[in-house]
Amino acid sequence: MIEKKEVEKLAHLARIRLSKKELSEVPSQLKSILEYIQKLSDIGTDSVEPLFHFPELKNVVREDESRTVDRETQKKMMEMGKDKNDYLKVESIL
Amino acid sequence: MKTTIKETQEKLRSGKTSPKKVVSSFLSRIKERNKEINALLSVFENAQEEMEKKDKNLPLYGAVFVIKDNILIKGERCTAGSKILEHYIAPFDATVIEKIKEKGGVFIGKGNLDEFAMGSSTENSSFGPTKNPLNTQRVPGGSSGGPAAAVADKMCNAGIGSDTGGSIRQPAAFCGVVGFKPTYGTVSRSGVMSMASSFDQVGPFANSVEDAKIIFEAIQGKDYRDSVTSDLLRKKVKNKIKIGIPKEYFVKGIEEDIKKNIEKAIAKIKGSDFEIEEISLPHTEYALPAYEIIMASEVSANMARYDGIRYGLEFERPKAKTIEEAYLKNRGEGFGKEVKRRIILGTYSLSAGYYDAYYIKAQKIRSLIAEDFDKAFRKVDVILTPVTPTLPFKIGEKIEDPLSMHLSDIFTVTANLAGLPAISLPCGESKGLPVGAQILAKRFHEDILFFATEKFEKIWLNK
């Protein structure tokens, strides 16, 4: 079952920093959910196909074209962050 | 007395009331009550002007909506109940919003929700919990608690929510209103923040089944922006309806008061036009554990976009030296507890070594659940169950115990696993709190579902 160290690792993989308090609470909370989930091993499913989507549905396709946003909305969006000459300024990621 | 869209529409068309009167009554109710109930995260003052511009013959004319705050209205703030999106402004209208506008509806506010629609009580909102208007010590249910409470408390006459595991039906039951989750793929999710994409569906809150149907007909339809939408809806109505009662929904864990109420409701419809048959859905007890895994897995993938760069710009990184530091900080501080728990659980079940044992296993169980329903619907037209195992619980009662919170969805997740249409309809009360009955039908058989539910409503509520 899941331990504190593993939770710490998973949180890091998901790029989430947990506080000390969270790290003391989360493992036992996840443990109780995982124990509950164990119920699934009661039934054999070797011959069962997984159901990822419903058989009636077909993919909807469209042309790969860009959409534009009007000036007013653009202005409102810019208010969310720092802008520089009509561009949103974000952290460099490389 | 609550007024339906249908009634408001007739009064507006005949000149017995005006857009001004309709909208101002809702606005004054919001002013008087929202401070305590906290159903709305934002209020729009221009609903009257908008209604005055609409053609009186449109099907949603007179409908005044509260929209769950994970659905985009162009130019308006859309928070998802999360700190990470506190300042996010929507750049376009969700398809469902476009359709409501076209069909004559107007908007009066955005409704509170559990953060990113994850929760069953609306206590997980970063902007404070919503209270149940029928008893303010208790939760309104969730995750669409805001729109449900707003409709119940007469702040509006219509609501839109999203339902991934019961997030429309459970709050509808707790607040005593009608809530409908359509067949997966009938309503577009374009502009609706994704939670678990193979379950998410958008649907209405209303004061009557007829209103729910009017709203559903206005918002459904194939959309090139949501690749799972279709136009397979049936429009045939049957006169003789056979109802199935699955014995697995009346087992231990269900509150005696709920059981009694549902049994009373069944007794009332016996002998009318309906034939009733006990049925079995043998894999029911495996539904919630399978849902937990698939939901958390899809959540962990969908939440990756909230990285503090594409979204969540307010968390600047004054001290973060690396981009990884910035991600950890933004997501660690931006997400609430429940969202973090689900992302971690999803990351776990999708990781190498666990993928087959958890994710694939759960998808196989999902097949078995769907087959149970397929078999049952060969014998019956609709299935009737309770919506929740308990009455609305107290605020704070379950928040520290995630598993017991998740168990409130035990009767609703099956419809999401199998993609079925399901409606929650008030059918009496206990200790002054409402009880909801859930009616399910085959995928795309909304015709039969509404036909049967309108009849139940007449019998249960003496309409």
mmCIF file with all atom_site columns, N, CA and C in Angstrom, chain B residues 19-78:
data_model
loop_
_atom_site.group_PDB
_atom_site.id
_atom_site.type_symbol
_atom_site.label_atom_id
_atom_site.label_alt_id
_atom_site.label_comp_id
_atom_site.label_asym_id
_atom_site.label_entity_id
_atom_site.label_seq_id
_atom_site.pdbx_PDB_ins_code
_atom_site.Cartn_x
_atom_site.Cartn_y
_atom_site.Cartn_z
_atom_site.occupancy
_atom_site.B_iso_or_equiv
_atom_site.pdbx_formal_charge
_atom_site.auth_seq_id
_atom_site.auth_comp_id
_atom_site.auth_asym_id
_atom_site.auth_atom_id
_atom_site.pdbx_PDB_model_num
ATOM 1   N N  . PRO B 1 19 ? -39.904 41.854 -18.797 1.00 0.00 ? 19 PRO B N  1
ATOM 2   C CA . PRO B 1 19 ? -38.525 41.459 -18.487 1.00 0.00 ? 19 PRO B CA 1
ATOM 3   C C  . PRO B 1 19 ? -38.019 42.168 -17.228 1.00 0.00 ? 19 PRO B C  1
ATOM 4   N N  . LYS B 1 20 ? -38.409 43.408 -17.059 1.00 0.00 ? 20 LYS B N  1
ATOM 5   C CA . LYS B 1 20 ? -37.959 44.162 -15.889 1.00 0.00 ? 20 LYS B CA 1
ATOM 6   C C  . LYS B 1 20 ? -38.421 43.491 -14.595 1.00 0.00 ? 20 LYS B C  1
ATOM 7   N N  . LYS B 1 21 ? -39.719 43.147 -14.561 1.00 0.00 ? 21 LYS B N  1
ATOM 8   C CA . LYS B 1 21 ? -40.265 42.518 -13.343 1.00 0.00 ? 21 LYS B CA 1
ATOM 9   C C  . LYS B 1 21 ? -39.600 41.162 -13.093 1.00 0.00 ? 21 LYS B C  1
ATOM 10  N N  . VAL B 1 22 ? -39.464 40.379 -14.157 1.00 0.00 ? 22 VAL B N  1
ATOM 11  C CA . VAL B 1 22 ? -38.901 39.029 -13.998 1.00 0.00 ? 22 VAL B CA 1
ATOM 12  C C  . VAL B 1 22 ? -37.484 39.121 -13.452 1.00 0.00 ? 22 VAL B C  1
ATOM 13  N N  . VAL B 1 23 ? -36.654 39.916 -14.122 1.00 0.00 ? 23 VAL B N  1
ATOM 14  C CA . VAL B 1 23 ? -35.243 39.978 -13.736 1.00 0.00 ? 23 VAL B CA 1
ATOM 15  C C  . VAL B 1 23 ? -35.063 40.650 -12.376 1.00 0.00 ? 23 VAL B C  1
ATOM 16  N N  . SER B 1 24 ? -35.825 41.718 -12.109 1.00 0.00 ? 24 SER B N  1
ATOM 17  C CA . SER B 1 24 ? -35.594 42.405 -10.835 1.00 0.00 ? 24 SER B CA 1
ATOM 18  C C  . SER B 1 24 ? -36.014 41.547 -9.648  1.00 0.00 ? 24 SER B C  1
ATOM 19  N N  . SER B 1 25 ? -36.997 40.670 -9.849  1.00 0.00 ? 25 SER B N  1
ATOM 20  C CA . SER B 1 25 ? -37.357 39.805 -8.717  1.00 0.00 ? 25 SER B CA 1
ATOM 21  C C  . SER B 1 25 ? -36.206 38.845 -8.392  1.00 0.00 ? 25 SER B C  1
ATOM 22  N N  . PHE B 1 26 ? -35.537 38.355 -9.438  1.00 0.00 ? 26 PHE B N  1
ATOM 23  C CA . PHE B 1 26 ? -34.388 37.477 -9.192  1.00 0.00 ? 26 PHE B CA 1
ATOM 24  C C  . PHE B 1 26 ? -33.222 38.257 -8.573  1.00 0.00 ? 26 PHE B C  1
ATOM 25  N N  . LEU B 1 27 ? -32.976 39.453 -9.113  1.00 0.00 ? 27 LEU B N  1
ATOM 26  C CA . LEU B 1 27 ? -31.844 40.241 -8.594  1.00 0.00 ? 27 LEU B CA 1
ATOM 27  C C  . LEU B 1 27 ? -32.052 40.624 -7.131  1.00 0.00 ? 27 LEU B C  1
ATOM 28  N N  . SER B 1 28 ? -33.297 40.940 -6.764  1.00 0.00 ? 28 SER B N  1
ATOM 29  C CA . SER B 1 28 ? -33.497 41.333 -5.361  1.00 0.00 ? 28 SER B CA 1
ATOM 30  C C  . SER B 1 28 ? -33.391 40.122 -4.444  1.00 0.00 ? 28 SER B C  1
ATOM 31  N N  . ARG B 1 29 ? -33.818 38.974 -4.957  1.00 0.00 ? 29 ARG B N  1
ATOM 32  C CA . ARG B 1 29 ? -33.644 37.740 -4.190  1.00 0.00 ? 29 ARG B CA 1
ATOM 33  C C  . ARG B 1 29 ? -32.142 37.443 -3.970  1.00 0.00 ? 29 ARG B C  1
ATOM 34  N N  . ILE B 1 30 ? -31.353 37.641 -5.016  1.00 0.00 ? 30 ILE B N  1
ATOM 35  C CA . ILE B 1 30 ? -29.904 37.416 -4.918  1.00 0.00 ? 30 ILE B CA 1
ATOM 36  C C  . ILE B 1 30 ? -29.299 38.349 -3.873  1.00 0.00 ? 30 ILE B C  1
ATOM 37  N N  . LYS B 1 31 ? -29.716 39.618 -3.938  1.00 0.00 ? 31 LYS B N  1
ATOM 38  C CA . LYS B 1 31 ? -29.202 40.616 -3.011  1.00 0.00 ? 31 LYS B CA 1
ATOM 39  C C  . LYS B 1 31 ? -29.530 40.244 -1.563  1.00 0.00 ? 31 LYS B C  1
ATOM 40  N N  . GLU B 1 32 ? -30.742 39.756 -1.394  1.00 0.00 ? 32 GLU B N  1
ATOM 41  C CA . GLU B 1 32 ? -31.221 39.437 -0.056  1.00 0.00 ? 32 GLU B CA 1
ATOM 42  C C  . GLU B 1 32 ? -30.558 38.158 0.486   1.00 0.00 ? 32 GLU B C  1
ATOM 43  N N  . ARG B 1 33 ? -30.332 37.189 -0.384  1.00 0.00 ? 33 ARG B N  1
ATOM 44  C CA . ARG B 1 33 ? -29.965 35.852 0.095   1.00 0.00 ? 33 ARG B CA 1
ATOM 45  C C  . ARG B 1 33 ? -28.537 35.376 -0.194  1.00 0.00 ? 33 ARG B C  1
ATOM 46  N N  . ASN B 1 34 ? -27.908 35.926 -1.243  1.00 0.00 ? 34 ASN B N  1
ATOM 47  C CA . ASN B 1 34 ? -26.658 35.289 -1.669  1.00 0.00 ? 34 ASN B CA 1
ATOM 48  C C  . ASN B 1 34 ? -25.524 35.407 -0.662  1.00 0.00 ? 34 ASN B C  1
ATOM 49  N N  . LYS B 1 35 ? -25.551 36.451 0.146   1.00 0.00 ? 35 LYS B N  1
ATOM 50  C CA . LYS B 1 35 ? -24.507 36.614 1.147   1.00 0.00 ? 35 LYS B CA 1
ATOM 51  C C  . LYS B 1 35 ? -24.470 35.403 2.064   1.00 0.00 ? 35 LYS B C  1
ATOM 52  N N  . GLU B 1 36 ? -25.637 34.922 2.427   1.00 0.00 ? 36 GLU B N  1
ATOM 53  C CA . GLU B 1 36 ? -25.688 33.767 3.312   1.00 0.00 ? 36 GLU B CA 1
ATOM 54  C C  . GLU B 1 36 ? -25.499 32.446 2.551   1.00 0.00 ? 36 GLU B C  1
ATOM 55  N N  . ILE B 1 37 ? -26.202 32.303 1.425   1.00 0.00 ? 37 ILE B N  1
ATOM 56  C CA . ILE B 1 37 ? -26.190 31.018 0.710   1.00 0.00 ? 37 ILE B CA 1
ATOM 57  C C  . ILE B 1 37 ? -24.895 30.813 -0.082  1.00 0.00 ? 37 ILE B C  1
ATOM 58  N N  . ASN B 1 38 ? -24.321 31.905 -0.608  1.00 0.00 ? 38 ASN B N  1
ATOM 59  C CA . ASN B 1 38 ? -23.097 31.834 -1.416  1.00 0.00 ? 38 ASN B CA 1
ATOM 60  C C  . ASN B 1 38 ? -23.255 30.895 -2.616  1.00 0.00 ? 38 ASN B C  1
ATOM 61  N N  . ALA B 1 39 ? -24.395 31.041 -3.291  1.00 0.00 ? 39 ALA B N  1
ATOM 62  C CA . ALA B 1 39 ? -24.647 30.209 -4.479  1.00 0.00 ? 39 ALA B CA 1
ATOM 63  C C  . ALA B 1 39 ? -23.950 30.794 -5.705  1.00 0.00 ? 39 ALA B C  1
ATOM 64  N N  . LEU B 1 40 ? -23.803 32.126 -5.739  1.00 0.00 ? 40 LEU B N  1
ATOM 65  C CA . LEU B 1 40 ? -23.250 32.774 -6.937  1.00 0.00 ? 40 LEU B CA 1
ATOM 66  C C  . LEU B 1 40 ? -21.874 33.368 -6.674  1.00 0.00 ? 40 LEU B C  1
ATOM 67  N N  . LEU B 1 41 ? -20.962 33.161 -7.639  1.00 0.00 ? 41 LEU B N  1
ATOM 68  C CA . LEU B 1 41 ? -19.622 33.743 -7.545  1.00 0.00 ? 41 LEU B CA 1
ATOM 69  C C  . LEU B 1 41 ? -19.557 35.070 -8.281  1.00 0.00 ? 41 LEU B C  1
ATOM 70  N N  . SER B 1 42 ? -20.455 35.253 -9.259  1.00 0.00 ? 42 SER B N  1
ATOM 71  C CA . SER B 1 42 ? -20.557 36.565 -9.894  1.00 0.00 ? 42 SER B CA 1
ATOM 72  C C  . SER B 1 42 ? -21.999 36.782 -10.318 1.00 0.00 ? 42 SER B C  1
ATOM 73  N N  . VAL B 1 43 ? -22.402 38.049 -10.383 1.00 0.00 ? 43 VAL B N  1
ATOM 74  C CA . VAL B 1 43 ? -23.781 38.403 -10.730 1.00 0.00 ? 43 VAL B CA 1
ATOM 75  C C  . VAL B 1 43 ? -23.748 39.344 -11.921 1.00 0.00 ? 43 VAL B C  1
ATOM 76  N N  . PHE B 1 44 ? -24.613 39.107 -12.909 1.00 0.00 ? 44 PHE B N  1
ATOM 77  C CA . PHE B 1 44 ? -24.677 39.972 -14.087 1.00 0.00 ? 44 PHE B CA 1
ATOM 78  C C  . PHE B 1 44 ? -25.895 40.882 -13.974 1.00 0.00 ? 44 PHE B C  1
ATOM 79  N N  . GLU B 1 45 ? -25.652 42.192 -14.051 1.00 0.00 ? 45 GLU B N  1
ATOM 80  C CA . GLU B 1 45 ? -26.744 43.150 -13.859 1.00 0.00 ? 45 GLU B CA 1
ATOM 81  C C  . GLU B 1 45 ? -27.515 43.418 -15.156 1.00 0.00 ? 45 GLU B C  1
ATOM 82  N N  . ASN B 1 46 ? -26.986 42.913 -16.293 1.00 0.00 ? 46 ASN B N  1
ATOM 83  C CA . ASN B 1 46 ? -27.583 43.304 -17.581 1.00 0.00 ? 46 ASN B CA 1
ATOM 84  C C  . ASN B 1 46 ? -28.614 42.311 -18.126 1.00 0.00 ? 46 ASN B C  1
ATOM 85  N N  . ALA B 1 47 ? -29.085 41.398 -17.291 1.00 0.00 ? 47 ALA B N  1
ATOM 86  C CA . ALA B 1 47 ? -29.993 40.358 -17.798 1.00 0.00 ? 47 ALA B CA 1
ATOM 87  C C  . ALA B 1 47 ? -31.300 40.942 -18.355 1.00 0.00 ? 47 ALA B C  1
ATOM 88  N N  . GLN B 1 48 ? -31.781 42.002 -17.735 1.00 0.00 ? 48 GLN B N  1
ATOM 89  C CA . GLN B 1 48 ? -33.032 42.610 -18.213 1.00 0.00 ? 48 GLN B CA 1
ATOM 90  C C  . GLN B 1 48 ? -32.889 43.152 -19.641 1.00 0.00 ? 48 GLN B C  1
ATOM 91  N N  . GLU B 1 49 ? -31.826 43.938 -19.850 1.00 0.00 ? 49 GLU B N  1
ATOM 92  C CA . GLU B 1 49 ? -31.595 44.479 -21.209 1.00 0.00 ? 49 GLU B CA 1
ATOM 93  C C  . GLU B 1 49 ? -31.460 43.355 -22.220 1.00 0.00 ? 49 GLU B C  1
ATOM 94  N N  . GLU B 1 50 ? -30.738 42.308 -21.823 1.00 0.00 ? 50 GLU B N  1
ATOM 95  C CA . GLU B 1 50 ? -30.553 41.177 -22.732 1.00 0.00 ? 50 GLU B CA 1
ATOM 96  C C  . GLU B 1 50 ? -31.906 40.550 -23.071 1.00 0.00 ? 50 GLU B C  1
ATOM 97  N N  . MET B 1 51 ? -32.759 40.374 -22.074 1.00 0.00 ? 51 MET B N  1
ATOM 98  C CA . MET B 1 51 ? -34.057 39.751 -22.324 1.00 0.00 ? 51 MET B CA 1
ATOM 99  C C  . MET B 1 51 ? -34.925 40.627 -23.226 1.00 0.00 ? 51 MET B C  1
ATOM 100 N N  . GLU B 1 52 ? -34.827 41.936 -23.038 1.00 0.00 ? 52 GLU B N  1
ATOM 101 C CA . GLU B 1 52 ? -35.620 42.851 -23.873 1.00 0.00 ? 52 GLU B CA 1
ATOM 102 C C  . GLU B 1 52 ? -35.258 42.745 -25.351 1.00 0.00 ? 52 GLU B C  1
ATOM 103 N N  . LYS B 1 53 ? -34.016 42.338 -25.632 1.00 0.00 ? 53 LYS B N  1
ATOM 104 C CA . LYS B 1 53 ? -33.562 42.238 -27.027 1.00 0.00 ? 53 LYS B CA 1
ATOM 105 C C  . LYS B 1 53 ? -34.027 40.951 -27.699 1.00 0.00 ? 53 LYS B C  1
ATOM 106 N N  . LYS B 1 54 ? -34.500 39.969 -26.904 1.00 0.00 ? 54 LYS B N  1
ATOM 107 C CA . LYS B 1 54 ? -34.801 38.649 -27.473 1.00 0.00 ? 54 LYS B CA 1
ATOM 108 C C  . LYS B 1 54 ? -36.186 38.585 -28.115 1.00 0.00 ? 54 LYS B C  1
ATOM 109 N N  . ASP B 1 55 ? -36.281 37.735 -29.134 1.00 0.00 ? 55 ASP B N  1
ATOM 110 C CA . ASP B 1 55 ? -37.561 37.456 -29.783 1.00 0.00 ? 55 ASP B CA 1
ATOM 111 C C  . ASP B 1 55 ? -38.443 36.631 -28.835 1.00 0.00 ? 55 ASP B C  1
ATOM 112 N N  . LYS B 1 56 ? -39.666 37.098 -28.623 1.00 0.00 ? 56 LYS B N  1
ATOM 113 C CA . LYS B 1 56 ? -40.568 36.450 -27.666 1.00 0.00 ? 56 LYS B CA 1
ATOM 114 C C  . LYS B 1 56 ? -40.935 35.019 -28.021 1.00 0.00 ? 56 LYS B C  1
ATOM 115 N N  . ASN B 1 57 ? -40.758 34.644 -29.264 1.00 0.00 ? 57 ASN B N  1
ATOM 116 C CA . ASN B 1 57 ? -41.165 33.298 -29.664 1.00 0.00 ? 57 ASN B CA 1
ATOM 117 C C  . ASN B 1 57 ? -40.083 32.236 -29.504 1.00 0.00 ? 57 ASN B C  1
ATOM 118 N N  . LEU B 1 58 ? -38.909 32.675 -29.089 1.00 0.00 ? 58 LEU B N  1
ATOM 119 C CA . LEU B 1 58 ? -37.824 31.707 -28.934 1.00 0.00 ? 58 LEU B CA 1
ATOM 120 C C  . LEU B 1 58 ? -38.126 30.735 -27.782 1.00 0.00 ? 58 LEU B C  1
ATOM 121 N N  . PRO B 1 59 ? -37.637 29.493 -27.911 1.00 0.00 ? 59 PRO B N  1
ATOM 122 C CA . PRO B 1 59 ? -38.011 28.470 -26.925 1.00 0.00 ? 59 PRO B CA 1
ATOM 123 C C  . PRO B 1 59 ? -37.515 28.727 -25.494 1.00 0.00 ? 59 PRO B C  1
ATOM 124 N N  . LEU B 1 60 ? -36.411 29.480 -25.361 1.00 0.00 ? 60 LEU B N  1
ATOM 125 C CA . LEU B 1 60 ? -35.909 29.745 -24.006 1.00 0.00 ? 60 LEU B CA 1
ATOM 126 C C  . LEU B 1 60 ? -36.228 31.174 -23.546 1.00 0.00 ? 60 LEU B C  1
ATOM 127 N N  . TYR B 1 61 ? -37.139 31.840 -24.273 1.00 0.00 ? 61 TYR B N  1
ATOM 128 C CA . TYR B 1 61 ? -37.505 33.202 -23.863 1.00 0.00 ? 61 TYR B CA 1
ATOM 129 C C  . TYR B 1 61 ? -38.071 33.169 -22.441 1.00 0.00 ? 61 TYR B C  1
ATOM 130 N N  . GLY B 1 62 ? -37.555 34.034 -21.572 1.00 0.00 ? 62 GLY B N  1
ATOM 131 C CA . GLY B 1 62 ? -38.028 34.059 -20.186 1.00 0.00 ? 62 GLY B CA 1
ATOM 132 C C  . GLY B 1 62 ? -37.180 33.218 -19.243 1.00 0.00 ? 62 GLY B C  1
ATOM 133 N N  . ALA B 1 63 ? -36.260 32.433 -19.814 1.00 0.00 ? 63 ALA B N  1
ATOM 134 C CA . ALA B 1 63 ? -35.389 31.619 -18.968 1.00 0.00 ? 63 ALA B CA 1
ATOM 135 C C  . ALA B 1 63 ? -34.207 32.459 -18.486 1.00 0.00 ? 63 ALA B C  1
ATOM 136 N N  . VAL B 1 64 ? -33.995 32.490 -17.171 1.00 0.00 ? 64 VAL B N  1
ATOM 137 C CA . VAL B 1 64 ? -32.914 33.269 -16.570 1.00 0.00 ? 64 VAL B CA 1
ATOM 138 C C  . VAL B 1 64 ? -31.976 32.273 -15.873 1.00 0.00 ? 64 VAL B C  1
ATOM 139 N N  . PHE B 1 65 ? -30.751 32.178 -16.392 1.00 0.00 ? 65 PHE B N  1
ATOM 140 C CA . PHE B 1 65 ? -29.846 31.095 -15.997 1.00 0.00 ? 65 PHE B CA 1
ATOM 141 C C  . PHE B 1 65 ? -28.768 31.494 -15.002 1.00 0.00 ? 65 PHE B C  1
ATOM 142 N N  . VAL B 1 66 ? -28.467 30.567 -14.107 1.00 0.00 ? 66 VAL B N  1
ATOM 143 C CA . VAL B 1 66 ? -27.191 30.599 -13.380 1.00 0.00 ? 66 VAL B CA 1
ATOM 144 C C  . VAL B 1 66 ? -26.345 29.472 -13.967 1.00 0.00 ? 66 VAL B C  1
ATOM 145 N N  . ILE B 1 67 ? -25.130 29.797 -14.358 1.00 0.00 ? 67 ILE B N  1
ATOM 146 C CA . ILE B 1 67 ? -24.247 28.848 -15.035 1.00 0.00 ? 67 ILE B CA 1
ATOM 147 C C  . ILE B 1 67 ? -23.117 28.441 -14.094 1.00 0.00 ? 67 ILE B C  1
ATOM 148 N N  . LYS B 1 68 ? -22.902 27.166 -13.989 1.00 0.00 ? 68 LYS B N  1
ATOM 149 C CA . LYS B 1 68 ? -21.796 26.668 -13.161 1.00 0.00 ? 68 LYS B CA 1
ATOM 150 C C  . LYS B 1 68 ? -20.489 27.312 -13.613 1.00 0.00 ? 68 LYS B C  1
ATOM 151 N N  . ASP B 1 69 ? -19.663 27.694 -12.657 1.00 0.00 ? 69 ASP B N  1
ATOM 152 C CA . ASP B 1 69 ? -18.494 28.495 -13.008 1.00 0.00 ? 69 ASP B CA 1
ATOM 153 C C  . ASP B 1 69 ? -17.314 27.695 -13.564 1.00 0.00 ? 69 ASP B C  1
ATOM 154 N N  . ASN B 1 70 ? -17.591 26.566 -14.192 1.00 0.00 ? 70 ASN B N  1
ATOM 155 C CA . ASN B 1 70 ? -16.556 25.893 -14.988 1.00 0.00 ? 70 ASN B CA 1
ATOM 156 C C  . ASN B 1 70 ? -16.941 25.911 -16.467 1.00 0.00 ? 70 ASN B C  1
ATOM 157 N N  . ILE B 1 71 ? -17.914 26.773 -16.799 1.00 0.00 ? 71 ILE B N  1
ATOM 158 C CA . ILE B 1 71 ? -18.399 26.888 -18.179 1.00 0.00 ? 71 ILE B CA 1
ATOM 159 C C  . ILE B 1 71 ? -18.178 28.328 -18.645 1.00 0.00 ? 71 ILE B C  1
ATOM 160 N N  . LEU B 1 72 ? -17.556 28.477 -19.815 1.00 0.00 ? 72 LEU B N  1
ATOM 161 C CA . LEU B 1 72 ? -17.097 29.795 -20.243 1.00 0.00 ? 72 LEU B CA 1
ATOM 162 C C  . LEU B 1 72 ? -18.197 30.672 -20.834 1.00 0.00 ? 72 LEU B C  1
ATOM 163 N N  . ILE B 1 73 ? -18.275 31.920 -20.320 1.00 0.00 ? 73 ILE B N  1
ATOM 164 C CA . ILE B 1 73 ? -19.084 32.956 -20.962 1.00 0.00 ? 73 ILE B CA 1
ATOM 165 C C  . ILE B 1 73 ? -18.087 34.031 -21.392 1.00 0.00 ? 73 ILE B C  1
ATOM 166 N N  . LYS B 1 74 ? -18.070 34.300 -22.664 1.00 0.00 ? 74 LYS B N  1
ATOM 167 C CA . LYS B 1 74 ? -17.070 35.194 -23.248 1.00 0.00 ? 74 LYS B CA 1
ATOM 168 C C  . LYS B 1 74 ? -16.945 36.530 -22.506 1.00 0.00 ? 74 LYS B C  1
ATOM 169 N N  . GLY B 1 75 ? -15.705 36.863 -22.178 1.00 0.00 ? 75 GLY B N  1
ATOM 170 C CA . GLY B 1 75 ? -15.440 38.158 -21.545 1.00 0.00 ? 75 GLY B CA 1
ATOM 171 C C  . GLY B 1 75 ? -15.704 38.184 -20.046 1.00 0.00 ? 75 GLY B C  1
ATOM 172 N N  . GLU B 1 76 ? -16.191 37.085 -19.499 1.00 0.00 ? 76 GLU B N  1
ATOM 173 C CA . GLU B 1 76 ? -16.486 37.044 -18.058 1.00 0.00 ? 76 GLU B CA 1
ATOM 174 C C  . GLU B 1 76 ? -15.473 36.152 -17.337 1.00 0.00 ? 76 GLU B C  1
ATOM 175 N N  . ARG B 1 77 ? -15.298 36.456 -16.054 1.00 0.00 ? 77 ARG B N  1
ATOM 176 C CA . ARG B 1 77 ? -14.426 35.655 -15.220 1.00 0.00 ? 77 ARG B CA 1
ATOM 177 C C  . ARG B 1 77 ? -14.952 34.214 -15.145 1.00 0.00 ? 77 ARG B C  1
ATOM 178 N N  . CYS B 1 78 ? -14.056 33.247 -15.126 1.00 0.00 ? 78 CYS B N  1
ATOM 179 C CA . CYS B 1 78 ? -14.469 31.852 -14.982 1.00 0.00 ? 78 CYS B CA 1
ATOM 180 C C  . CYS B 1 78 ? -13.450 31.156 -14.090 1.00 0.00 ? 78 CYS B C  1
#
